[in-house]
């Protein structure tokens, strides 16, 4: 992952279960693909696969790609993290929802 995240004027927040919307994000500065609250439980696996397939594509200059995973306190969140770790996805940031402390995400 890149270590820099730049400010964006506009970005598209889209569910990972709707990959046909990913290309619409290029009208703005960034995309945030959501695997959590905007994805039905039965669609979580499909959404994860679609998001990671998109994030494996070559990066574009001046376009930010962000992935919002499920809480790592859930099975789906752990699946998201494992799939991301095992993928060759390229993104600028991971958003972790519902964190209760810095310890939860390993920040010290």
PDB file of N, CA and C in Angstrom:
ATOM      1  N   UNK A   1       0.838  -1.179   0.000  1.00  0.00           N
ATOM      2  CA  UNK A   1       0.000   0.000   0.000  1.00  0.00           C
ATOM      3  C   UNK A   1       0.882   1.241   0.000  1.00  0.00           C
ATOM      4  N   UNK A   2       0.389   2.259  -0.624  1.00  0.00           N
ATOM      5  CA  UNK A   2       1.089   3.532  -0.565  1.00  0.00           C
ATOM      6  C   UNK A   2       0.945   4.116   0.828  1.00  0.00           C
ATOM      7  N   UNK A   3       1.878   4.922   1.212  1.00  0.00           N
ATOM      8  CA  UNK A   3       1.832   5.488   2.555  1.00  0.00           C
ATOM      9  C   UNK A   3       1.260   6.889   2.600  1.00  0.00           C
ATOM     10  N   UNK A   4       0.898   7.442   1.472  1.00  0.00           N
ATOM     11  CA  UNK A   4       0.354   8.798   1.411  1.00  0.00           C
ATOM     12  C   UNK A   4      -1.097   8.782   0.962  1.00  0.00           C
ATOM     13  N   UNK A   5      -1.891   9.562   1.606  1.00  0.00           N
ATOM     14  CA  UNK A   5      -3.286   9.728   1.206  1.00  0.00           C
ATOM     15  C   UNK A   5      -3.515  11.215   1.027  1.00  0.00           C
ATOM     16  N   UNK A   6      -3.960  11.596  -0.149  1.00  0.00           N
ATOM     17  CA  UNK A   6      -4.144  13.018  -0.420  1.00  0.00           C
ATOM     18  C   UNK A   6      -5.604  13.412  -0.233  1.00  0.00           C
ATOM     19  N   UNK A   7      -5.826  14.691  -0.069  1.00  0.00           N
ATOM     20  CA  UNK A   7      -7.177  15.227   0.068  1.00  0.00           C
ATOM     21  C   UNK A   7      -7.928  15.055  -1.252  1.00  0.00           C
ATOM     22  N   UNK A   8      -9.210  14.783  -1.143  1.00  0.00           N
ATOM     23  CA  UNK A   8     -10.047  14.592  -2.330  1.00  0.00           C
ATOM     24  C   UNK A   8     -11.223  15.561  -2.268  1.00  0.00           C
ATOM     25  N   UNK A   9     -11.558  16.125  -3.405  1.00  0.00           N
ATOM     26  CA  UNK A   9     -12.723  17.007  -3.488  1.00  0.00           C
ATOM     27  C   UNK A   9     -14.004  16.198  -3.529  1.00  0.00           C
ATOM     28  N   UNK A  10     -13.956  15.064  -4.205  1.00  0.00           N
ATOM     29  CA  UNK A  10     -15.156  14.245  -4.321  1.00  0.00           C
ATOM     30  C   UNK A  10     -14.768  12.782  -4.457  1.00  0.00           C
ATOM     31  N   UNK A  11     -15.594  11.920  -3.892  1.00  0.00           N
ATOM     32  CA  UNK A  11     -15.391  10.494  -4.091  1.00  0.00           C
ATOM     33  C   UNK A  11     -16.732   9.793  -4.093  1.00  0.00           C
ATOM     34  N   UNK A  12     -16.734   8.629  -4.705  1.00  0.00           N
ATOM     35  CA  UNK A  12     -17.943   7.812  -4.770  1.00  0.00           C
ATOM     36  C   UNK A  12     -17.857   6.745  -3.695  1.00  0.00           C
ATOM     37  N   UNK A  13     -18.854   6.680  -2.841  1.00  0.00           N
ATOM     38  CA  UNK A  13     -18.990   5.596  -1.876  1.00  0.00           C
ATOM     39  C   UNK A  13     -19.964   4.619  -2.493  1.00  0.00           C
ATOM     40  N   UNK A  14     -19.512   3.398  -2.726  1.00  0.00           N
ATOM     41  CA  UNK A  14     -20.376   2.429  -3.392  1.00  0.00           C
ATOM     42  C   UNK A  14     -20.247   1.059  -2.737  1.00  0.00           C
ATOM     43  N   UNK A  15     -21.332   0.313  -2.682  1.00  0.00           N
ATOM     44  CA  UNK A  15     -21.254  -1.038  -2.132  1.00  0.00           C
ATOM     45  C   UNK A  15     -20.396  -1.940  -3.026  1.00  0.00           C
ATOM     46  N   UNK A  16     -19.628  -2.796  -2.396  1.00  0.00           N
ATOM     47  CA  UNK A  16     -18.828  -3.752  -3.158  1.00  0.00           C
ATOM     48  C   UNK A  16     -19.680  -4.731  -3.945  1.00  0.00           C
ATOM     49  N   UNK A  17     -20.930  -4.859  -3.567  1.00  0.00           N
ATOM     50  CA  UNK A  17     -21.830  -5.776  -4.265  1.00  0.00           C
ATOM     51  C   UNK A  17     -22.369  -5.203  -5.576  1.00  0.00           C
ATOM     52  N   UNK A  18     -21.973  -3.969  -5.903  1.00  0.00           N
ATOM     53  CA  UNK A  18     -22.417  -3.341  -7.154  1.00  0.00           C
ATOM     54  C   UNK A  18     -21.198  -2.920  -7.980  1.00  0.00           C
ATOM     55  N   UNK A  19     -20.421  -3.880  -8.471  1.00  0.00           N
ATOM     56  CA  UNK A  19     -19.192  -3.542  -9.199  1.00  0.00           C
ATOM     57  C   UNK A  19     -19.424  -2.747 -10.477  1.00  0.00           C
ATOM     58  N   UNK A  20     -20.621  -2.789 -11.002  1.00  0.00           N
ATOM     59  CA  UNK A  20     -20.903  -2.004 -12.204  1.00  0.00           C
ATOM     60  C   UNK A  20     -20.810  -0.503 -11.923  1.00  0.00           C
ATOM     61  N   UNK A  21     -20.853  -0.110 -10.667  1.00  0.00           N
ATOM     62  CA  UNK A  21     -20.738   1.306 -10.303  1.00  0.00           C
ATOM     63  C   UNK A  21     -19.289   1.771 -10.134  1.00  0.00           C
ATOM     64  N   UNK A  22     -18.342   0.849 -10.045  1.00  0.00           N
ATOM     65  CA  UNK A  22     -16.954   1.228  -9.775  1.00  0.00           C
ATOM     66  C   UNK A  22     -16.412   2.199 -10.819  1.00  0.00           C
ATOM     67  N   UNK A  23     -16.742   1.996 -12.073  1.00  0.00           N
ATOM     68  CA  UNK A  23     -16.204   2.858 -13.125  1.00  0.00           C
ATOM     69  C   UNK A  23     -16.768   4.280 -13.043  1.00  0.00           C
ATOM     70  N   UNK A  24     -17.939   4.455 -12.432  1.00  0.00           N
ATOM     71  CA  UNK A  24     -18.539   5.787 -12.286  1.00  0.00           C
ATOM     72  C   UNK A  24     -17.703   6.689 -11.389  1.00  0.00           C
ATOM     73  N   UNK A  25     -16.905   6.104 -10.532  1.00  0.00           N
ATOM     74  CA  UNK A  25     -16.105   6.874  -9.578  1.00  0.00           C
ATOM     75  C   UNK A  25     -15.050   7.718 -10.272  1.00  0.00           C
ATOM     76  N   UNK A  26     -14.675   7.357 -11.463  1.00  0.00           N
ATOM     77  CA  UNK A  26     -13.610   8.072 -12.165  1.00  0.00           C
ATOM     78  C   UNK A  26     -14.021   9.487 -12.556  1.00  0.00           C
ATOM     79  N   UNK A  27     -15.272   9.844 -12.345  1.00  0.00           N
ATOM     80  CA  UNK A  27     -15.707  11.218 -12.563  1.00  0.00           C
ATOM     81  C   UNK A  27     -15.231  12.114 -11.416  1.00  0.00           C
ATOM     82  N   UNK A  28     -14.859  11.495 -10.286  1.00  0.00           N
ATOM     83  CA  UNK A  28     -14.366  12.242  -9.130  1.00  0.00           C
ATOM     84  C   UNK A  28     -12.900  11.953  -8.875  1.00  0.00           C
ATOM     85  N   UNK A  29     -12.492  12.190  -7.644  1.00  0.00           N
ATOM     86  CA  UNK A  29     -11.093  12.011  -7.249  1.00  0.00           C
ATOM     87  C   UNK A  29     -10.807  10.666  -6.602  1.00  0.00           C
ATOM     88  N   UNK A  30     -11.862   9.975  -6.149  1.00  0.00           N
ATOM     89  CA  UNK A  30     -11.623   8.760  -5.371  1.00  0.00           C
ATOM     90  C   UNK A  30     -12.847   7.859  -5.363  1.00  0.00           C
ATOM     91  N   UNK A  31     -12.593   6.630  -4.948  1.00  0.00           N
ATOM     92  CA  UNK A  31     -13.667   5.671  -4.707  1.00  0.00           C
ATOM     93  C   UNK A  31     -13.440   5.048  -3.342  1.00  0.00           C
ATOM     94  N   UNK A  32     -14.538   4.873  -2.600  1.00  0.00           N
ATOM     95  CA  UNK A  32     -14.508   4.092  -1.375  1.00  0.00           C
ATOM     96  C   UNK A  32     -15.468   2.937  -1.600  1.00  0.00           C
ATOM     97  N   UNK A  33     -14.922   1.742  -1.644  1.00  0.00           N
ATOM     98  CA  UNK A  33     -15.743   0.550  -1.832  1.00  0.00           C
ATOM     99  C   UNK A  33     -16.077   0.010  -0.448  1.00  0.00           C
ATOM    100  N   UNK A  34     -17.367  -0.087  -0.180  1.00  0.00           N
ATOM    101  CA  UNK A  34     -17.856  -0.500   1.132  1.00  0.00           C
ATOM    102  C   UNK A  34     -18.188  -1.987   1.136  1.00  0.00           C
ATOM    103  N   UNK A  35     -17.633  -2.701   2.095  1.00  0.00           N
ATOM    104  CA  UNK A  35     -17.965  -4.116   2.282  1.00  0.00           C
ATOM    105  C   UNK A  35     -18.844  -4.306   3.512  1.00  0.00           C
ATOM    106  N   UNK A  36     -19.120  -3.228   4.231  1.00  0.00           N
ATOM    107  CA  UNK A  36     -19.794  -3.346   5.519  1.00  0.00           C
ATOM    108  C   UNK A  36     -21.275  -3.003   5.459  1.00  0.00           C
ATOM    109  N   UNK A  37     -21.652  -1.800   5.836  1.00  0.00           N
ATOM    110  CA  UNK A  37     -23.062  -1.472   6.065  1.00  0.00           C
ATOM    111  C   UNK A  37     -23.926  -1.409   4.813  1.00  0.00           C
ATOM    112  N   UNK A  38     -23.341  -1.211   3.659  1.00  0.00           N
ATOM    113  CA  UNK A  38     -24.124  -1.121   2.425  1.00  0.00           C
ATOM    114  C   UNK A  38     -24.213  -2.442   1.666  1.00  0.00           C
ATOM    115  N   UNK A  39     -23.790  -3.520   2.306  1.00  0.00           N
ATOM    116  CA  UNK A  39     -23.800  -4.830   1.654  1.00  0.00           C
ATOM    117  C   UNK A  39     -24.621  -5.807   2.499  1.00  0.00           C
ATOM    118  N   UNK A  40     -25.588  -6.455   1.872  1.00  0.00           N
ATOM    119  CA  UNK A  40     -26.414  -7.441   2.565  1.00  0.00           C
ATOM    120  C   UNK A  40     -25.543  -8.627   3.010  1.00  0.00           C
ATOM    121  N   UNK A  41     -25.866  -9.235   4.144  1.00  0.00           N
ATOM    122  CA  UNK A  41     -25.067 -10.357   4.637  1.00  0.00           C
ATOM    123  C   UNK A  41     -24.830 -11.463   3.604  1.00  0.00           C
ATOM    124  N   UNK A  42     -25.828 -11.781   2.815  1.00  0.00           N
ATOM    125  CA  UNK A  42     -25.684 -12.844   1.818  1.00  0.00           C
ATOM    126  C   UNK A  42     -24.761 -12.451   0.663  1.00  0.00           C
ATOM    127  N   UNK A  43     -24.475 -11.152   0.515  1.00  0.00           N
ATOM    128  CA  UNK A  43     -23.656 -10.645  -0.588  1.00  0.00           C
ATOM    129  C   UNK A  43     -22.211 -10.337  -0.185  1.00  0.00           C
ATOM    130  N   UNK A  44     -21.845 -10.556   1.075  1.00  0.00           N
ATOM    131  CA  UNK A  44     -20.519 -10.164   1.568  1.00  0.00           C
ATOM    132  C   UNK A  44     -19.380 -10.814   0.779  1.00  0.00           C
ATOM    133  N   UNK A  45     -19.448 -12.112   0.545  1.00  0.00           N
ATOM    134  CA  UNK A  45     -18.389 -12.801  -0.189  1.00  0.00           C
ATOM    135  C   UNK A  45     -18.254 -12.297  -1.616  1.00  0.00           C
ATOM    136  N   UNK A  46     -19.370 -12.138  -2.289  1.00  0.00           N
ATOM    137  CA  UNK A  46     -19.373 -11.616  -3.667  1.00  0.00           C
ATOM    138  C   UNK A  46     -18.805 -10.197  -3.715  1.00  0.00           C
ATOM    139  N   UNK A  47     -19.200  -9.381  -2.743  1.00  0.00           N
ATOM    140  CA  UNK A  47     -18.719  -8.004  -2.697  1.00  0.00           C
ATOM    141  C   UNK A  47     -17.212  -7.957  -2.473  1.00  0.00           C
ATOM    142  N   UNK A  48     -16.712  -8.795  -1.584  1.00  0.00           N
ATOM    143  CA  UNK A  48     -15.275  -8.860  -1.305  1.00  0.00           C
ATOM    144  C   UNK A  48     -14.500  -9.233  -2.564  1.00  0.00           C
ATOM    145  N   UNK A  49     -14.965 -10.255  -3.255  1.00  0.00           N
ATOM    146  CA  UNK A  49     -14.294 -10.700  -4.493  1.00  0.00           C
ATOM    147  C   UNK A  49     -14.291  -9.601  -5.550  1.00  0.00           C
ATOM    148  N   UNK A  50     -15.433  -8.931  -5.730  1.00  0.00           N
ATOM    149  CA  UNK A  50     -15.529  -7.876  -6.742  1.00  0.00           C
ATOM    150  C   UNK A  50     -14.624  -6.700  -6.392  1.00  0.00           C
ATOM    151  N   UNK A  51     -14.614  -6.307  -5.130  1.00  0.00           N
ATOM    152  CA  UNK A  51     -13.777  -5.179  -4.703  1.00  0.00           C
ATOM    153  C   UNK A  51     -12.301  -5.489  -4.906  1.00  0.00           C
ATOM    154  N   UNK A  52     -11.869  -6.653  -4.492  1.00  0.00           N
ATOM    155  CA  UNK A  52     -10.453  -7.001  -4.627  1.00  0.00           C
ATOM    156  C   UNK A  52     -10.052  -7.175  -6.083  1.00  0.00           C
ATOM    157  N   UNK A  53     -10.956  -7.669  -6.909  1.00  0.00           N
ATOM    158  CA  UNK A  53     -10.656  -7.766  -8.350  1.00  0.00           C
ATOM    159  C   UNK A  53     -10.440  -6.374  -8.928  1.00  0.00           C
ATOM    160  N   UNK A  54     -11.290  -5.430  -8.548  1.00  0.00           N
ATOM    161  CA  UNK A  54     -11.129  -4.050  -9.016  1.00  0.00           C
ATOM    162  C   UNK A  54      -9.820  -3.447  -8.501  1.00  0.00           C
ATOM    163  N   UNK A  55      -9.508  -3.701  -7.245  1.00  0.00           N
ATOM    164  CA  UNK A  55      -8.316  -3.112  -6.635  1.00  0.00           C
ATOM    165  C   UNK A  55      -7.011  -3.774  -7.097  1.00  0.00           C
ATOM    166  N   UNK A  56      -7.105  -4.880  -7.782  1.00  0.00           N
ATOM    167  CA  UNK A  56      -5.912  -5.499  -8.376  1.00  0.00           C
ATOM    168  C   UNK A  56      -5.574  -4.882  -9.728  1.00  0.00           C
ATOM    169  N   UNK A  57      -6.495  -4.154 -10.315  1.00  0.00           N
ATOM    170  CA  UNK A  57      -6.243  -3.509 -11.599  1.00  0.00           C
ATOM    171  C   UNK A  57      -5.173  -2.432 -11.425  1.00  0.00           C
ATOM    172  N   UNK A  58      -4.466  -2.104 -12.505  1.00  0.00           N
ATOM    173  CA  UNK A  58      -3.422  -1.071 -12.406  1.00  0.00           C
ATOM    174  C   UNK A  58      -3.976   0.240 -11.849  1.00  0.00           C
ATOM    175  N   UNK A  59      -3.172   0.879 -11.042  1.00  0.00           N
ATOM    176  CA  UNK A  59      -3.553   2.159 -10.455  1.00  0.00           C
ATOM    177  C   UNK A  59      -3.566   3.259 -11.504  1.00  0.00           C
ATOM    178  N   UNK A  60      -4.345   4.280 -11.215  1.00  0.00           N
ATOM    179  CA  UNK A  60      -4.386   5.449 -12.077  1.00  0.00           C
ATOM    180  C   UNK A  60      -3.796   6.631 -11.327  1.00  0.00           C
ATOM    181  N   UNK A  61      -3.051   7.449 -12.020  1.00  0.00           N
ATOM    182  CA  UNK A  61      -2.458   8.630 -11.408  1.00  0.00           C
ATOM    183  C   UNK A  61      -3.546   9.543 -10.867  1.00  0.00           C
ATOM    184  N   UNK A  62      -3.334  10.065  -9.684  1.00  0.00           N
ATOM    185  CA  UNK A  62      -4.251  11.028  -9.065  1.00  0.00           C
ATOM    186  C   UNK A  62      -5.664  10.497  -8.853  1.00  0.00           C
ATOM    187  N   UNK A  63      -5.789   9.206  -8.610  1.00  0.00           N
ATOM    188  CA  UNK A  63      -7.095   8.625  -8.282  1.00  0.00           C
ATOM    189  C   UNK A  63      -6.904   7.757  -7.047  1.00  0.00           C
ATOM    190  N   UNK A  64      -7.646   8.073  -5.992  1.00  0.00           N
ATOM    191  CA  UNK A  64      -7.507   7.412  -4.694  1.00  0.00           C
ATOM    192  C   UNK A  64      -8.488   6.251  -4.590  1.00  0.00           C
ATOM    193  N   UNK A  65      -7.976   5.117  -4.085  1.00  0.00           N
ATOM    194  CA  UNK A  65      -8.820   3.938  -3.901  1.00  0.00           C
ATOM    195  C   UNK A  65      -8.788   3.525  -2.433  1.00  0.00           C
ATOM    196  N   UNK A  66      -9.991   3.423  -1.841  1.00  0.00           N
ATOM    197  CA  UNK A  66     -10.151   3.135  -0.418  1.00  0.00           C
ATOM    198  C   UNK A  66     -11.099   1.950  -0.273  1.00  0.00           C
ATOM    199  N   UNK A  67     -10.818   1.096   0.702  1.00  0.00           N
ATOM    200  CA  UNK A  67     -11.679  -0.050   0.976  1.00  0.00           C
ATOM    201  C   UNK A  67     -12.185   0.047   2.405  1.00  0.00           C
ATOM    202  N   UNK A  68     -13.494  -0.015   2.586  1.00  0.00           N
ATOM    203  CA  UNK A  68     -14.106  -0.025   3.929  1.00  0.00           C
ATOM    204  C   UNK A  68     -14.505  -1.461   4.225  1.00  0.00           C
ATOM    205  N   UNK A  69     -13.822  -2.056   5.196  1.00  0.00           N
ATOM    206  CA  UNK A  69     -14.067  -3.448   5.529  1.00  0.00           C
ATOM    207  C   UNK A  69     -15.119  -3.566   6.628  1.00  0.00           C
ATOM    208  N   UNK A  70     -15.476  -4.789   6.944  1.00  0.00           N
ATOM    209  CA  UNK A  70     -16.339  -5.076   8.085  1.00  0.00           C
ATOM    210  C   UNK A  70     -15.495  -4.994   9.352  1.00  0.00           C
ATOM    211  N   UNK A  71     -16.137  -4.833  10.466  1.00  0.00           N
ATOM    212  CA  UNK A  71     -15.413  -4.746  11.737  1.00  0.00           C
ATOM    213  C   UNK A  71     -14.552  -5.989  11.933  1.00  0.00           C
ATOM    214  N   UNK A  72     -13.289  -5.811  12.328  1.00  0.00           N
ATOM    215  CA  UNK A  72     -12.433  -6.979  12.553  1.00  0.00           C
ATOM    216  C   UNK A  72     -12.865  -7.808  13.759  1.00  0.00           C
ATOM    217  N   UNK A  73     -13.867  -7.342  14.484  1.00  0.00           N
ATOM    218  CA  UNK A  73     -14.430  -8.141  15.582  1.00  0.00           C
ATOM    219  C   UNK A  73     -15.487  -9.125  15.081  1.00  0.00           C
ATOM    220  N   UNK A  74     -15.702  -9.161  13.746  1.00  0.00           N
ATOM    221  CA  UNK A  74     -16.677 -10.082  13.167  1.00  0.00           C
ATOM    222  C   UNK A  74     -15.964 -11.072  12.245  1.00  0.00           C
ATOM    223  N   UNK A  75     -16.628 -12.164  11.970  1.00  0.00           N
ATOM    224  CA  UNK A  75     -16.074 -13.154  11.044  1.00  0.00           C
ATOM    225  C   UNK A  75     -15.870 -12.534   9.666  1.00  0.00           C
ATOM    226  N   UNK A  76     -16.832 -11.749   9.203  1.00  0.00           N
ATOM    227  CA  UNK A  76     -16.702 -11.124   7.882  1.00  0.00           C
ATOM    228  C   UNK A  76     -15.519 -10.158   7.840  1.00  0.00           C
ATOM    229  N   UNK A  77     -15.299  -9.430   8.909  1.00  0.00           N
ATOM    230  CA  UNK A  77     -14.153  -8.527   8.965  1.00  0.00           C
ATOM    231  C   UNK A  77     -12.835  -9.281   8.903  1.00  0.00           C
ATOM    232  N   UNK A  78     -12.760 -10.383   9.609  1.00  0.00           N
ATOM    233  CA  UNK A  78     -11.550 -11.209   9.551  1.00  0.00           C
ATOM    234  C   UNK A  78     -11.357 -11.787   8.150  1.00  0.00           C
ATOM    235  N   UNK A  79     -12.446 -12.183   7.511  1.00  0.00           N
ATOM    236  CA  UNK A  79     -12.356 -12.663   6.122  1.00  0.00           C
ATOM    237  C   UNK A  79     -11.876 -11.555   5.188  1.00  0.00           C
ATOM    238  N   UNK A  80     -12.387 -10.328   5.406  1.00  0.00           N
ATOM    239  CA  UNK A  80     -11.946  -9.189   4.596  1.00  0.00           C
ATOM    240  C   UNK A  80     -10.445  -8.979   4.738  1.00  0.00           C
ATOM    241  N   UNK A  81      -9.957  -8.965   5.974  1.00  0.00           N
ATOM    242  CA  UNK A  81      -8.534  -8.732   6.225  1.00  0.00           C
ATOM    243  C   UNK A  81      -7.666  -9.831   5.632  1.00  0.00           C
ATOM    244  N   UNK A  82      -8.079 -11.067   5.783  1.00  0.00           N
ATOM    245  CA  UNK A  82      -7.312 -12.183   5.232  1.00  0.00           C
ATOM    246  C   UNK A  82      -7.278 -12.122   3.707  1.00  0.00           C
ATOM    247  N   UNK A  83      -8.425 -11.867   3.097  1.00  0.00           N
ATOM    248  CA  UNK A  83      -8.486 -11.773   1.632  1.00  0.00           C
ATOM    249  C   UNK A  83      -7.635 -10.606   1.130  1.00  0.00           C
ATOM    250  N   UNK A  84      -7.669  -9.492   1.823  1.00  0.00           N
ATOM    251  CA  UNK A  84      -6.860  -8.338   1.437  1.00  0.00           C
ATOM    252  C   UNK A  84      -5.374  -8.668   1.570  1.00  0.00           C
ATOM    253  N   UNK A  85      -5.019  -9.311   2.653  1.00  0.00           N
ATOM    254  CA  UNK A  85      -3.615  -9.702   2.877  1.00  0.00           C
ATOM    255  C   UNK A  85      -3.111 -10.640   1.779  1.00  0.00           C
ATOM    256  N   UNK A  86      -3.943 -11.553   1.350  1.00  0.00           N
ATOM    257  CA  UNK A  86      -3.545 -12.550   0.354  1.00  0.00           C
ATOM    258  C   UNK A  86      -3.665 -12.040  -1.077  1.00  0.00           C
ATOM    259  N   UNK A  87      -4.257 -10.882  -1.264  1.00  0.00           N
ATOM    260  CA  UNK A  87      -4.447 -10.347  -2.615  1.00  0.00           C
ATOM    261  C   UNK A  87      -3.265  -9.471  -3.007  1.00  0.00           C
ATOM    262  N   UNK A  88      -3.272  -9.100  -4.258  1.00  0.00           N
ATOM    263  CA  UNK A  88      -2.273  -8.145  -4.745  1.00  0.00           C
ATOM    264  C   UNK A  88      -2.943  -6.784  -4.971  1.00  0.00           C
ATOM    265  N   UNK A  89      -3.975  -6.514  -4.175  1.00  0.00           N
ATOM    266  CA  UNK A  89      -4.731  -5.273  -4.307  1.00  0.00           C
ATOM    267  C   UNK A  89      -3.853  -4.075  -3.979  1.00  0.00           C
ATOM    268  N   UNK A  90      -4.065  -2.993  -4.700  1.00  0.00           N
ATOM    269  CA  UNK A  90      -3.335  -1.741  -4.505  1.00  0.00           C
ATOM    270  C   UNK A  90      -4.353  -0.669  -4.134  1.00  0.00           C
ATOM    271  N   UNK A  91      -4.217  -0.130  -2.933  1.00  0.00           N
ATOM    272  CA  UNK A  91      -5.137   0.895  -2.483  1.00  0.00           C
ATOM    273  C   UNK A  91      -4.419   1.843  -1.536  1.00  0.00           C
ATOM    274  N   UNK A  92      -5.024   2.998  -1.310  1.00  0.00           N
ATOM    275  CA  UNK A  92      -4.409   4.018  -0.465  1.00  0.00           C
ATOM    276  C   UNK A  92      -4.763   3.877   1.004  1.00  0.00           C
ATOM    277  N   UNK A  93      -5.945   3.346   1.298  1.00  0.00           N
ATOM    278  CA  UNK A  93      -6.374   3.287   2.692  1.00  0.00           C
ATOM    279  C   UNK A  93      -7.393   2.182   2.905  1.00  0.00           C
ATOM    280  N   UNK A  94      -7.464   1.749   4.154  1.00  0.00           N
ATOM    281  CA  UNK A  94      -8.487   0.822   4.606  1.00  0.00           C
ATOM    282  C   UNK A  94      -9.232   1.515   5.733  1.00  0.00           C
ATOM    283  N   UNK A  95     -10.543   1.563   5.625  1.00  0.00           N
ATOM    284  CA  UNK A  95     -11.372   2.147   6.679  1.00  0.00           C
ATOM    285  C   UNK A  95     -11.909   0.991   7.513  1.00  0.00           C
ATOM    286  N   UNK A  96     -11.676   1.091   8.822  1.00  0.00           N
ATOM    287  CA  UNK A  96     -12.121   0.051   9.748  1.00  0.00           C
ATOM    288  C   UNK A  96     -13.246   0.639  10.591  1.00  0.00           C
ATOM    289  N   UNK A  97     -14.472   0.140  10.411  1.00  0.00           N
ATOM    290  CA  UNK A  97     -15.616   0.710  11.126  1.00  0.00           C
ATOM    291  C   UNK A  97     -15.721   0.203  12.562  1.00  0.00           C
ATOM    292  N   UNK A  98     -16.378   0.989  13.365  1.00  0.00           N
ATOM    293  CA  UNK A  98     -16.767   0.603  14.724  1.00  0.00           C
ATOM    294  C   UNK A  98     -15.591   0.267  15.631  1.00  0.00           C
ATOM    295  N   UNK A  99     -14.477   0.948  15.456  1.00  0.00           N
ATOM    296  CA  UNK A  99     -13.331   0.748  16.343  1.00  0.00           C
ATOM    297  C   UNK A  99     -13.632   1.391  17.691  1.00  0.00           C
ATOM    298  N   UNK A 100     -13.291   0.694  18.749  1.00  0.00           N
ATOM    299  CA  UNK A 100     -13.517   1.219  20.079  1.00  0.00           C
ATOM    300  C   UNK A 100     -12.246   1.713  20.740  1.00  0.00           C
ATOM    301  N   UNK A 101     -11.089   1.325  20.200  1.00  0.00           N
ATOM    302  CA  UNK A 101      -9.829   1.806  20.768  1.00  0.00           C
ATOM    303  C   UNK A 101      -8.708   1.641  19.744  1.00  0.00           C
ATOM    304  N   UNK A 102      -7.617   2.344  19.970  1.00  0.00           N
ATOM    305  CA  UNK A 102      -6.445   2.217  19.096  1.00  0.00           C
ATOM    306  C   UNK A 102      -5.868   0.806  19.199  1.00  0.00           C
ATOM    307  N   UNK A 103      -5.972   0.180  20.352  1.00  0.00           N
ATOM    308  CA  UNK A 103      -5.456  -1.181  20.540  1.00  0.00           C
ATOM    309  C   UNK A 103      -6.119  -2.164  19.582  1.00  0.00           C
ATOM    310  N   UNK A 104      -7.364  -1.892  19.257  1.00  0.00           N
ATOM    311  CA  UNK A 104      -8.114  -2.788  18.373  1.00  0.00           C
ATOM    312  C   UNK A 104      -7.508  -2.882  16.985  1.00  0.00           C
ATOM    313  N   UNK A 105      -6.858  -1.824  16.552  1.00  0.00           N
ATOM    314  CA  UNK A 105      -6.258  -1.845  15.211  1.00  0.00           C
ATOM    315  C   UNK A 105      -4.746  -1.867  15.246  1.00  0.00           C
ATOM    316  N   UNK A 106      -4.199  -2.044  16.426  1.00  0.00           N
ATOM    317  CA  UNK A 106      -2.746  -2.210  16.548  1.00  0.00           C
ATOM    318  C   UNK A 106      -1.954  -0.928  16.494  1.00  0.00           C
ATOM    319  N   UNK A 107      -2.571   0.226  16.723  1.00  0.00           N
ATOM    320  CA  UNK A 107      -1.863   1.499  16.733  1.00  0.00           C
ATOM    321  C   UNK A 107      -1.277   1.712  18.122  1.00  0.00           C
ATOM    322  N   UNK A 108      -0.006   2.020  18.159  1.00  0.00           N
ATOM    323  CA  UNK A 108       0.647   2.249  19.470  1.00  0.00           C
ATOM    324  C   UNK A 108       1.483   3.470  19.420  1.00  0.00           C
TER     325      UNK A 108
END
